């Protein structure tokens, strides 16, 4: 199987190299053909691997492929750990990536950077595969930084736009903040276990339990809590959790296909996957799990509110991603790791669908993204309309859709948890259901229903997108609608992830939920009377009342709550704080170091100062070079006399 795993990982890399280095030679058709073939091969083999695990009972694979460095007993290797969690992630990553590759043919066909874009997204897929298939922290970090690097290149793909350059720098810098914590966490793992290999680290995880980090003679921190929080800080940036979320909405400056890939199957899910993979460590720290729970619930609720006031169709979906990542993080915080991964999987399908559907709308509207200039697109874009409806229903958790099974399970897990912060988290995730339904169907109504608000020229040229765009929409709509029915039991209650995820018996809320689970059908029927479904229905009803039946109510409400609307439009002041405090402080510090360090000490003191000293000494020494013979003779006599005196009177 090792050759299969190598092919899965390396096929997108080879395709990326060929498309990137020889793009002009092979042309547009060659670039998209070879990258689609590479990702398609990875997807087919990933499906085969998943089939082997599910139906043939294949054992997990954990082996070293290449030893890179051995130093002082520390081994750095390239290796694969392929178990049920990895197999599922491989399928999600490669399938969504394949859909994005096909879709890109239609979306980017007129772009001058066509071949370069295909090279980047294929490289993105390779980086994410290396991350999820890693069996050690070094390779994990390689994939972690790989997706960060390629996201930087893709967000700033249209590098002639100042907004794109600012956005990719923002993503890069915010992720460096998270990576600082991530590296500290990895260093702590190495310090207390002496290894970077997952199996070795997990086997010695108990060493963390009693270890302490002595900050001072009176202050000591739990080593496991410090390590887990540091690792999670890395996840906070990568998976865009408050307050390191600010880069994600701005990533919309990149082309729509990469928005789908970043938000659905790669980069932002890396943090969720990492915490789930590290469950044997996180289970040893209640403090770290409570911290995760509070951060995730805050993100789920408050980031969802921002979607209600945004008018850019892509940014609404982006704020939805922020909120849904918060839901996944909440599941991790209550030790329902399988529920978090389950929602990661279902979310990948319907969120990729929504982004690609938004891109289809943007293409039809000649790259207009303001929903206030849309409306009535249902009759012009029928396939986009119906697939978008499926994606919206899955996002709000409509009974029977994929999002329903994962989100309701997650909310039930929070309700059964007794961890510190679980009450606050339950309020946030339950309130978030109403908010999600409200902004989702606000977007749907403003885009597809109601009166047409576009200009006459745009209206005349409206038509459905080509098949390379609509086929991926249909293929993503199918799992968004039905995959929950067949996966809810094995993913949550059937032990599908038991070989990868470790939960202490006292924390296993899913085990208690399993006692009440009697099949997918009964799960749906029971949920019809539960609060989440009614909150979702209330959100949909509110959206239709305010944005379809009587839009004037929305304007009246905005005027009545102008203060709240301003807070939401300003995004709670995070960007203003970062710009006016963090950036301004960094510039002031840099300016001070430049004036007092560079100019005063280095330039004026060390460089120019040493030159002035040499000049002064030279001016003094010049007087000794008079050119008169008797001056030199007198100096020689003084020197000889001094030498004789030293020889006579020395001890």
XYZ file of C-alpha atoms in Angstrom:
651
model
C 0.000 0.000 0.000
C 2.944 2.336 0.464
C 3.209 2.905 -3.294
C -0.488 3.826 -3.397
C -0.058 6.354 -0.597
C 2.980 7.854 -2.328
C 0.992 8.178 -5.548
C -1.906 9.868 -3.741
C 0.403 12.467 -2.251
C 2.778 13.013 -5.156
C 0.424 13.004 -8.164
C -0.826 16.576 -7.483
C 2.763 17.706 -6.840
C 4.030 16.363 -10.160
C 1.082 17.961 -11.948
C 1.721 21.284 -10.193
C 5.394 21.271 -11.200
C 4.607 20.483 -14.841
C 1.852 23.101 -15.093
C 3.960 25.686 -13.305
C 7.284 25.232 -15.108
C 6.039 24.214 -18.539
C 2.709 26.054 -18.653
C 3.604 28.059 -21.757
C 4.720 24.934 -23.566
C 1.693 22.764 -22.821
C -0.811 25.619 -23.013
C -4.084 26.070 -21.157
C -5.523 22.708 -22.162
C -2.362 20.923 -21.123
C -2.249 22.699 -17.759
C -5.796 21.869 -16.758
C -5.611 18.348 -18.203
C -2.521 17.280 -16.278
C -3.610 18.852 -12.972
C -7.109 17.376 -13.211
C -5.563 14.005 -14.054
C -3.220 14.239 -11.058
C -5.937 15.192 -8.568
C -8.374 12.747 -10.188
C -5.876 9.914 -9.710
C -5.420 10.901 -6.058
C -9.197 11.012 -5.584
C -9.738 7.586 -7.154
C -7.002 5.988 -5.066
C -8.298 7.726 -1.913
C -11.746 6.265 -2.558
C -10.130 2.853 -2.977
C -8.286 3.247 0.342
C -11.497 4.291 2.111
C -13.299 1.302 0.603
C -10.572 -0.994 1.918
C -10.987 0.401 5.417
C -14.784 0.330 5.430
C -15.552 -2.942 3.637
C -12.355 -4.982 3.794
C -11.295 -4.177 7.349
C -7.822 -3.033 6.338
C -5.493 -2.266 9.263
C -4.059 1.240 9.736
C -0.746 1.925 8.027
C 2.046 3.675 9.937
C 5.529 3.652 8.427
C 8.484 5.821 7.540
C 8.986 6.575 3.867
C 12.199 8.574 4.095
C 14.544 9.512 6.944
C 15.659 13.083 6.410
C 17.846 13.788 9.442
C 19.122 12.076 12.583
C 20.756 14.358 15.143
C 21.398 13.750 18.861
C 18.816 10.973 18.930
C 16.159 13.094 17.190
C 14.874 11.563 13.964
C 13.132 13.701 11.355
C 11.242 11.611 8.844
C 8.721 11.655 6.070
C 6.129 9.044 6.903
C 2.467 8.176 6.491
C -0.176 7.386 9.086
C -3.259 6.222 7.222
C -6.212 5.189 9.359
C -9.954 5.814 9.139
C -9.560 9.522 9.927
C -6.850 9.979 7.311
C -8.735 7.991 4.675
C -11.865 10.089 5.154
C -9.872 13.340 4.997
C -8.050 12.191 1.857
C -11.358 11.595 0.090
C -12.797 14.936 1.171
C -9.689 16.892 0.161
C -9.216 15.241 -3.215
C -12.918 15.140 -4.185
C -13.541 18.806 -3.412
C -10.244 19.719 -5.060
C -11.223 17.756 -8.174
C -14.538 19.615 -8.375
C -12.707 22.932 -7.979
C -10.218 21.996 -10.714
C -13.015 21.201 -13.177
C -14.956 24.324 -12.207
C -11.856 26.475 -12.722
C -11.828 25.693 -16.444
C -14.981 27.758 -16.813
C -14.305 30.405 -14.193
C -10.714 31.294 -15.153
C -10.777 30.639 -18.907
C -10.109 34.299 -19.793
C -7.480 34.925 -17.112
C -3.880 35.495 -18.159
C -2.634 33.464 -15.179
C -4.610 30.350 -16.134
C -1.706 27.874 -16.034
C -0.248 29.462 -12.904
C -3.579 29.138 -11.099
C -3.888 25.440 -11.902
C -0.341 24.897 -10.692
C -1.119 26.647 -7.401
C -4.335 24.763 -6.621
C -2.701 21.437 -7.399
C 0.191 22.361 -5.100
C -2.381 23.335 -2.472
C -3.880 19.855 -2.681
C -0.457 18.233 -2.291
C 0.300 20.327 0.826
C -2.998 19.401 2.471
C -2.509 15.715 1.685
C 0.950 15.783 3.257
C -0.587 17.379 6.334
C -3.386 14.857 6.840
C -1.231 11.824 5.965
C 1.661 12.776 8.278
C 2.724 10.446 11.067
C 5.001 12.957 12.780
C 5.068 16.591 13.808
C 7.799 17.586 11.354
C 5.775 16.509 8.337
C 2.641 17.978 9.898
C 4.447 21.311 10.157
C 5.658 20.997 6.552
C 2.093 20.566 5.299
C 0.893 23.225 7.725
C 3.290 25.798 6.280
C 2.726 24.514 2.760
C -0.995 25.324 2.784
C -0.145 28.678 4.369
C 2.341 29.524 1.638
C 0.086 28.523 -1.250
C -2.895 30.342 0.295
C -0.704 33.470 0.352
C 0.005 33.018 -3.359
C -3.641 32.354 -4.204
C -5.245 35.102 -2.140
C -2.903 37.556 -3.872
C -3.259 35.830 -7.245
C -4.456 39.049 -8.869
C -1.374 40.852 -7.640
C -2.083 44.058 -9.564
C -4.927 44.794 -7.145
C -3.768 46.581 -3.971
C -6.607 44.973 -1.991
C -5.377 41.495 -2.953
C -1.833 42.280 -1.832
C -3.081 43.638 1.495
C -5.287 40.552 1.946
C -2.537 38.018 1.337
C -0.112 39.892 3.601
C -2.798 39.942 6.281
C -3.336 36.189 5.961
C 0.411 35.579 6.037
C 1.092 37.734 9.111
C -1.870 36.510 11.165
C -0.884 32.915 10.490
C 2.676 33.694 11.588
C 1.255 34.723 14.960
C -0.529 31.393 15.250
C 2.505 29.494 14.005
C 4.620 30.983 16.790
C 2.366 29.234 19.296
C 2.275 26.097 17.163
C 6.077 25.832 17.083
C 6.223 26.341 20.857
C 3.747 23.491 21.260
C 5.779 21.177 19.044
C 8.932 22.138 20.951
C 7.201 21.277 24.231
C 6.143 17.905 22.813
C 9.752 17.195 21.880
C 10.989 18.390 25.286
C 8.756 16.052 27.300
C 8.642 12.984 25.029
C 11.951 13.202 23.168
C 10.236 12.408 19.866
C 8.222 13.949 17.043
C 6.592 10.673 16.002
C 2.863 10.547 16.766
C 2.856 6.979 18.079
C 5.787 7.612 20.415
C 4.358 10.914 21.636
C 0.934 9.439 22.336
C 2.486 6.442 24.089
C 4.338 8.793 26.441
C 1.503 11.299 26.817
C 1.170 10.455 30.506
C 4.530 12.117 31.079
C 2.731 15.403 30.554
C 0.160 14.763 33.244
C 2.422 15.471 36.192
C 5.031 17.662 34.489
C 5.196 21.357 35.228
C 6.867 24.358 33.656
C 8.336 26.591 36.361
C 7.946 30.190 35.275
C 9.355 31.480 38.553
C 9.982 30.220 42.058
C 6.291 30.683 42.884
C 4.573 30.138 39.532
C 4.326 26.795 37.734
C 2.260 25.874 34.698
C 0.951 22.475 33.732
C 3.124 21.254 30.863
C 0.247 19.504 29.091
C -2.008 22.569 29.323
C 0.748 24.842 28.039
C 1.483 22.460 25.167
C -2.142 21.997 24.130
C -2.960 25.699 24.276
C 0.116 26.492 22.183
C -0.903 23.892 19.617
C -4.430 25.279 19.586
C -3.146 28.828 19.035
C -1.779 27.502 15.760
C -5.225 26.096 14.999
C -6.838 29.419 15.925
C -4.992 31.156 13.103
C -5.248 28.356 10.560
C -8.936 27.671 11.288
C -9.738 31.364 11.817
C -10.944 31.469 15.411
C -11.441 34.726 17.326
C -9.301 36.862 17.548
C -7.077 35.403 14.795
C -9.975 35.239 12.340
C -9.457 38.585 10.631
C -7.658 37.221 7.570
C -10.404 34.889 6.399
C -13.040 37.370 5.101
C -10.321 39.269 3.230
C -9.234 36.048 1.527
C -12.236 36.658 -0.756
C -9.902 38.873 -2.789
C -8.663 35.693 -4.448
C -10.566 34.010 -7.313
C -13.738 32.172 -6.263
C -12.404 28.624 -6.917
C -9.675 29.110 -4.350
C -12.196 30.523 -1.889
C -14.024 27.213 -2.151
C -10.832 25.204 -1.728
C -9.523 27.224 1.242
C -12.860 27.351 3.057
C -14.132 23.855 2.386
C -11.447 21.206 2.137
C -8.018 22.628 2.848
C -6.341 25.244 5.024
C -9.137 26.225 7.447
C -9.974 22.606 8.266
C -6.321 21.866 9.073
C -6.647 23.205 12.613
C -9.752 21.122 13.323
C -8.059 18.011 11.975
C -4.906 18.683 14.006
C -6.767 18.965 17.322
C -8.724 15.786 16.590
C -5.519 13.957 15.690
C -3.937 15.199 18.946
C -6.899 14.055 21.066
C -4.671 11.800 23.252
C -2.885 14.970 24.378
C -5.867 17.325 24.636
C -7.849 14.827 26.710
C -5.280 15.274 29.484
C -6.039 18.987 29.949
C -9.474 20.147 31.040
C -8.232 23.739 30.995
C -7.165 23.541 27.355
C -10.482 21.941 26.338
C -12.461 24.642 28.155
C -10.368 27.287 26.412
C -11.134 25.655 23.058
C -14.835 25.477 23.936
C -15.122 29.172 24.788
C -13.141 30.350 21.758
C -15.159 28.129 19.411
C -18.560 29.133 20.771
C -17.663 32.837 20.620
C -16.619 32.427 17.001
C -19.746 30.437 16.099
C -22.162 33.064 17.415
C -20.527 36.439 16.882
C -19.026 35.755 13.452
C -22.416 34.565 12.226
C -23.921 37.936 13.115
C -21.574 39.639 10.667
C -23.093 37.687 7.793
C -26.436 39.417 8.369
C -25.149 42.905 7.475
C -22.788 42.049 4.609
C -23.883 42.584 1.025
C -20.994 40.860 -0.775
C -22.211 37.370 -1.696
C -18.783 35.780 -1.231
C -18.172 37.465 2.118
C -21.510 36.252 3.462
C -20.419 32.701 2.691
C -16.998 33.504 4.216
C -18.565 34.624 7.512
C -20.634 31.467 7.385
C -17.372 29.513 7.219
C -16.091 31.355 10.284
C -19.241 30.470 12.193
C -19.244 26.819 11.112
C -15.577 26.448 12.044
C -16.634 27.696 15.460
C -19.185 24.876 15.625
C -16.487 22.320 14.835
C -14.227 23.836 17.486
C -17.030 23.657 20.048
C -17.351 19.927 19.361
C -13.632 19.513 19.992
C -13.983 21.452 23.231
C -16.583 19.035 24.650
C -14.470 16.022 23.598
C -16.915 15.168 20.792
C -14.045 14.995 18.312
C -15.942 12.650 15.999
C -18.827 15.132 15.823
C -16.406 17.903 14.916
C -14.821 15.787 12.170
C -18.268 14.702 10.972
C -19.304 18.346 10.613
C -15.984 19.078 8.899
C -16.830 16.429 6.301
C -20.412 17.493 5.615
C -19.457 21.167 5.687
C -16.787 20.571 3.035
C -19.427 19.484 0.531
C -22.090 22.113 1.079
C -19.671 24.989 1.643
C -17.744 24.186 -1.540
C -21.126 24.026 -3.257
C -22.154 27.452 -1.951
C -18.882 29.097 -2.932
C -18.929 27.622 -6.418
C -22.593 28.584 -6.792
C -21.693 32.131 -5.726
C -18.985 32.068 -8.388
C -21.543 30.974 -10.983
C -23.712 33.946 -10.020
C -20.713 36.285 -10.187
C -19.847 35.023 -13.684
C -23.418 35.589 -14.856
C -23.413 39.088 -13.319
C -20.132 40.025 -15.071
C -18.176 39.808 -11.798
C -20.637 41.848 -9.758
C -20.665 40.601 -6.128
C -23.074 43.059 -4.463
C -26.341 41.271 -3.705
C -28.198 44.591 -3.752
C -27.655 44.593 -7.531
C -28.988 41.076 -8.050
C -32.429 39.547 -7.498
C -34.690 37.384 -9.638
C -31.851 35.208 -10.936
C -33.870 32.022 -10.482
C -35.249 32.048 -14.039
C -31.867 32.804 -15.611
C -29.730 30.335 -13.605
C -31.960 27.321 -12.859
C -29.186 24.813 -12.098
C -27.326 27.307 -9.930
C -30.613 28.147 -8.183
C -31.540 24.571 -7.263
C -28.044 23.529 -6.239
C -27.721 26.691 -4.157
C -30.992 25.837 -2.450
C -29.597 22.405 -1.540
C -26.454 24.043 -0.146
C -28.465 26.578 1.861
C -30.718 23.890 3.330
C -27.689 21.815 4.312
C -26.044 24.864 5.890
C -29.040 25.687 8.091
C -29.461 22.038 9.090
C -32.749 21.296 7.319
C -33.935 17.843 8.498
C -32.455 15.073 6.378
C -29.644 17.064 4.806
C -25.990 16.376 5.586
C -25.660 19.539 7.651
C -28.635 18.550 9.772
C -27.095 15.279 10.942
C -23.718 16.794 11.802
C -24.910 20.058 13.324
C -27.709 18.574 15.427
C -25.397 15.860 16.738
C -22.880 18.514 17.650
C -25.464 20.633 19.486
C -26.739 17.562 21.377
C -23.173 16.776 22.438
C -22.757 20.295 23.834
C -26.061 20.002 25.676
C -24.896 16.786 27.395
C -21.480 18.124 28.363
C -20.677 19.373 31.872
C -17.350 20.973 30.990
C -16.669 24.510 32.168
C -18.143 26.875 29.574
C -20.621 24.362 28.143
C -23.674 26.438 29.163
C -22.284 29.476 27.365
C -21.387 27.279 24.392
C -24.908 25.821 24.208
C -26.415 29.315 24.119
C -24.018 30.294 21.331
C -24.528 27.241 19.108
C -28.299 27.287 19.584
C -28.525 31.020 18.902
C -26.183 30.472 15.987
C -28.762 28.188 14.355
C -31.221 31.089 14.093
C -28.498 33.443 12.864
C -27.259 30.951 10.262
C -30.744 30.506 8.833
C -31.300 34.262 8.774
C -28.161 35.264 6.868
C -28.293 32.199 4.607
C -31.794 32.839 3.329
C -31.218 36.590 3.255
C -28.458 35.808 0.764
C -30.649 33.328 -1.127
C -33.612 35.713 -1.364
C -31.556 38.763 -2.361
C -29.792 36.747 -5.059
C -32.438 34.513 -6.615
C -35.884 35.815 -5.600
C -37.758 39.104 -5.673
C -37.442 41.844 -8.254
C -34.489 42.159 -10.583
C -32.148 44.953 -9.504
C -29.344 44.616 -12.071
C -28.822 47.087 -14.931
C -30.358 46.487 -18.344
C -27.095 45.457 -20.026
C -26.378 42.798 -17.403
C -29.949 41.534 -17.576
C -29.775 41.071 -21.339
C -26.692 38.855 -21.080
C -27.771 36.674 -18.143
C -27.526 32.934 -18.810
C -26.662 29.704 -17.035
C -22.993 28.859 -16.591
C -21.270 26.264 -18.832
C -21.225 22.570 -17.973
C -17.734 22.699 -16.441
C -19.310 24.938 -13.785
C -22.712 23.302 -13.342
C -21.519 19.665 -13.250
C -19.360 20.256 -10.116
C -22.353 22.025 -8.549
C -24.554 18.986 -9.122
C -21.888 16.534 -7.929
C -21.407 18.544 -4.727
C -25.163 18.941 -4.174
C -25.676 15.176 -4.052
C -23.531 14.477 -0.948
C -24.725 17.752 0.589
C -28.233 16.341 0.485
C -27.869 12.655 1.300
C -24.483 11.701 2.756
C -25.605 12.214 6.343
C -28.067 9.321 6.157
C -25.358 6.714 5.624
C -22.517 8.237 7.629
C -24.080 9.479 10.876
C -24.043 6.101 12.625
C -20.524 4.907 11.718
C -18.972 8.362 12.154
C -20.522 9.107 15.552
C -21.673 5.856 17.115
C -20.113 3.041 15.092
C -16.505 3.492 16.100
C -15.366 4.523 12.615
C -12.787 6.935 14.069
C -11.920 4.924 17.171
C -8.502 3.976 15.789
C -7.557 7.652 15.483
C -9.402 9.479 18.262
C -8.942 8.851 21.960
C -11.530 10.053 24.494
C -11.436 9.456 28.231
C -14.537 7.551 29.416
C -15.568 10.412 31.701
C -15.603 12.822 28.728
C -17.320 10.603 26.155
C -20.611 12.432 25.539
C -21.110 10.611 22.237
C -21.272 7.287 24.079
C -24.255 8.554 26.052
C -25.865 9.870 22.865
C -25.436 6.450 21.239
C -27.804 4.953 23.793
C -30.620 7.089 22.372
C -29.747 6.609 18.698
C -32.019 4.151 16.861
C -31.311 4.875 13.221
C -31.146 7.839 10.875
C -34.901 7.978 10.324
C -35.761 8.128 14.007
C -32.981 10.681 14.494
C -34.699 12.959 11.973
C -38.169 12.417 13.464
C -36.952 13.084 16.997
C -35.208 16.274 15.899
C -38.411 17.738 14.421
C -39.586 18.614 17.915
C -36.167 19.784 19.156
C -35.098 23.392 19.557
C -32.482 23.551 16.761
C -35.021 22.778 14.017
C -37.459 25.359 15.361
C -34.716 27.961 15.668
C -33.732 27.262 12.065
C -37.351 27.576 10.921
C -37.651 30.865 12.796
C -34.540 32.168 11.046
C -35.885 31.235 7.600
C -39.271 32.814 8.375
C -37.596 36.000 9.584
C -35.524 36.190 6.410
C -38.609 35.861 4.184
C -40.508 38.467 6.189
C -37.693 41.029 6.231
C -36.167 40.528 2.796
C -38.963 39.220 0.563
C -42.428 39.926 1.935
C -41.756 43.388 3.425
C -38.185 44.639 2.804
C -39.003 47.984 4.391
C -38.905 46.236 7.776
C -35.198 45.591 7.302
C -34.541 49.296 6.679
C -36.666 50.277 9.684
C -34.868 47.812 11.923
C -31.491 49.053 10.714
C -32.418 52.641 11.586
C -33.840 51.632 14.963
C -30.724 49.694 15.909
C -28.170 51.872 14.161
C -25.665 51.411 16.980
C -25.771 47.624 16.622
C -25.624 47.807 12.839
C -22.549 50.046 13.073
C -20.815 47.597 15.419
C -21.490 44.729 13.013
C -20.453 46.680 9.921
C -17.229 47.625 11.721
C -16.705 43.908 12.495
C -16.538 44.579 16.240
C -13.564 46.865 15.684
C -11.037 44.058 15.238
C -9.602 45.541 12.048
C -9.549 49.041 13.527
C -7.808 47.785 16.660
C -5.246 45.869 14.640
C -4.605 48.842 12.371
C -4.545 51.561 15.030
C -2.920 49.645 17.872
C -1.016 46.603 16.602
C 0.146 48.017 13.266
C 0.684 51.527 14.626
C 2.539 50.121 17.628
C 4.712 47.945 15.400
C 5.510 50.943 13.193
C 6.308 53.104 16.221
C 8.562 50.381 17.633
C 10.231 49.943 14.267
C 10.682 53.687 13.914
C 12.193 53.909 17.388
C 14.574 51.040 16.732
C 15.545 52.681 13.448
C 16.194 56.109 14.977
C 17.909 55.001 18.199
C 19.293 51.650 17.142
C 20.142 51.947 13.489
C 20.843 55.659 13.162
C 22.081 56.630 16.645
C 23.997 53.508 17.702
C 25.003 51.755 14.481
C 25.333 54.589 11.954
C 26.344 57.543 14.135
C 28.028 55.547 16.906
C 29.666 52.462 15.456
C 30.149 53.343 11.786
C 30.465 57.128 11.623
C 31.713 57.275 15.218
C 34.604 54.897 14.552
C 35.458 56.907 11.434
C 35.521 60.121 13.485
C 37.792 58.502 16.114
C 40.190 57.342 13.422
C 40.154 60.831 11.941
C 40.901 62.433 15.328
C 43.757 59.989 16.019
C 45.125 60.683 12.558
C 45.037 64.416 13.188
C 46.970 63.930 16.440
C 49.465 61.532 14.880
C 50.082 64.004 12.061
C 51.978 66.301 14.398
C 54.589 63.559 14.970
C 55.381 63.569 11.228
C 57.015 67.012 10.989
C 59.687 66.119 8.429
C 62.576 67.525 10.598
C 65.487 65.160 11.286
C 66.152 66.471 14.798
C 62.530 65.705 15.796
C 62.990 62.087 14.773
C 66.397 61.881 16.500
C 64.920 63.329 19.698
C 62.098 60.734 19.565
C 64.628 57.925 19.092
C 66.666 59.155 22.094
C 63.522 59.267 24.255
C 62.615 55.773 23.191
C 66.099 54.428 23.880
C 66.178 56.136 27.283
C 62.794 54.624 28.169
C 64.021 51.165 27.183
C 67.188 51.496 29.280
C 65.198 52.686 32.323
C 62.876 49.691 32.007
C 65.816 47.277 31.779
C 67.559 48.819 34.822
C 64.587 49.162 37.153
C 62.479 46.170 36.199
C 61.925 43.748 39.171
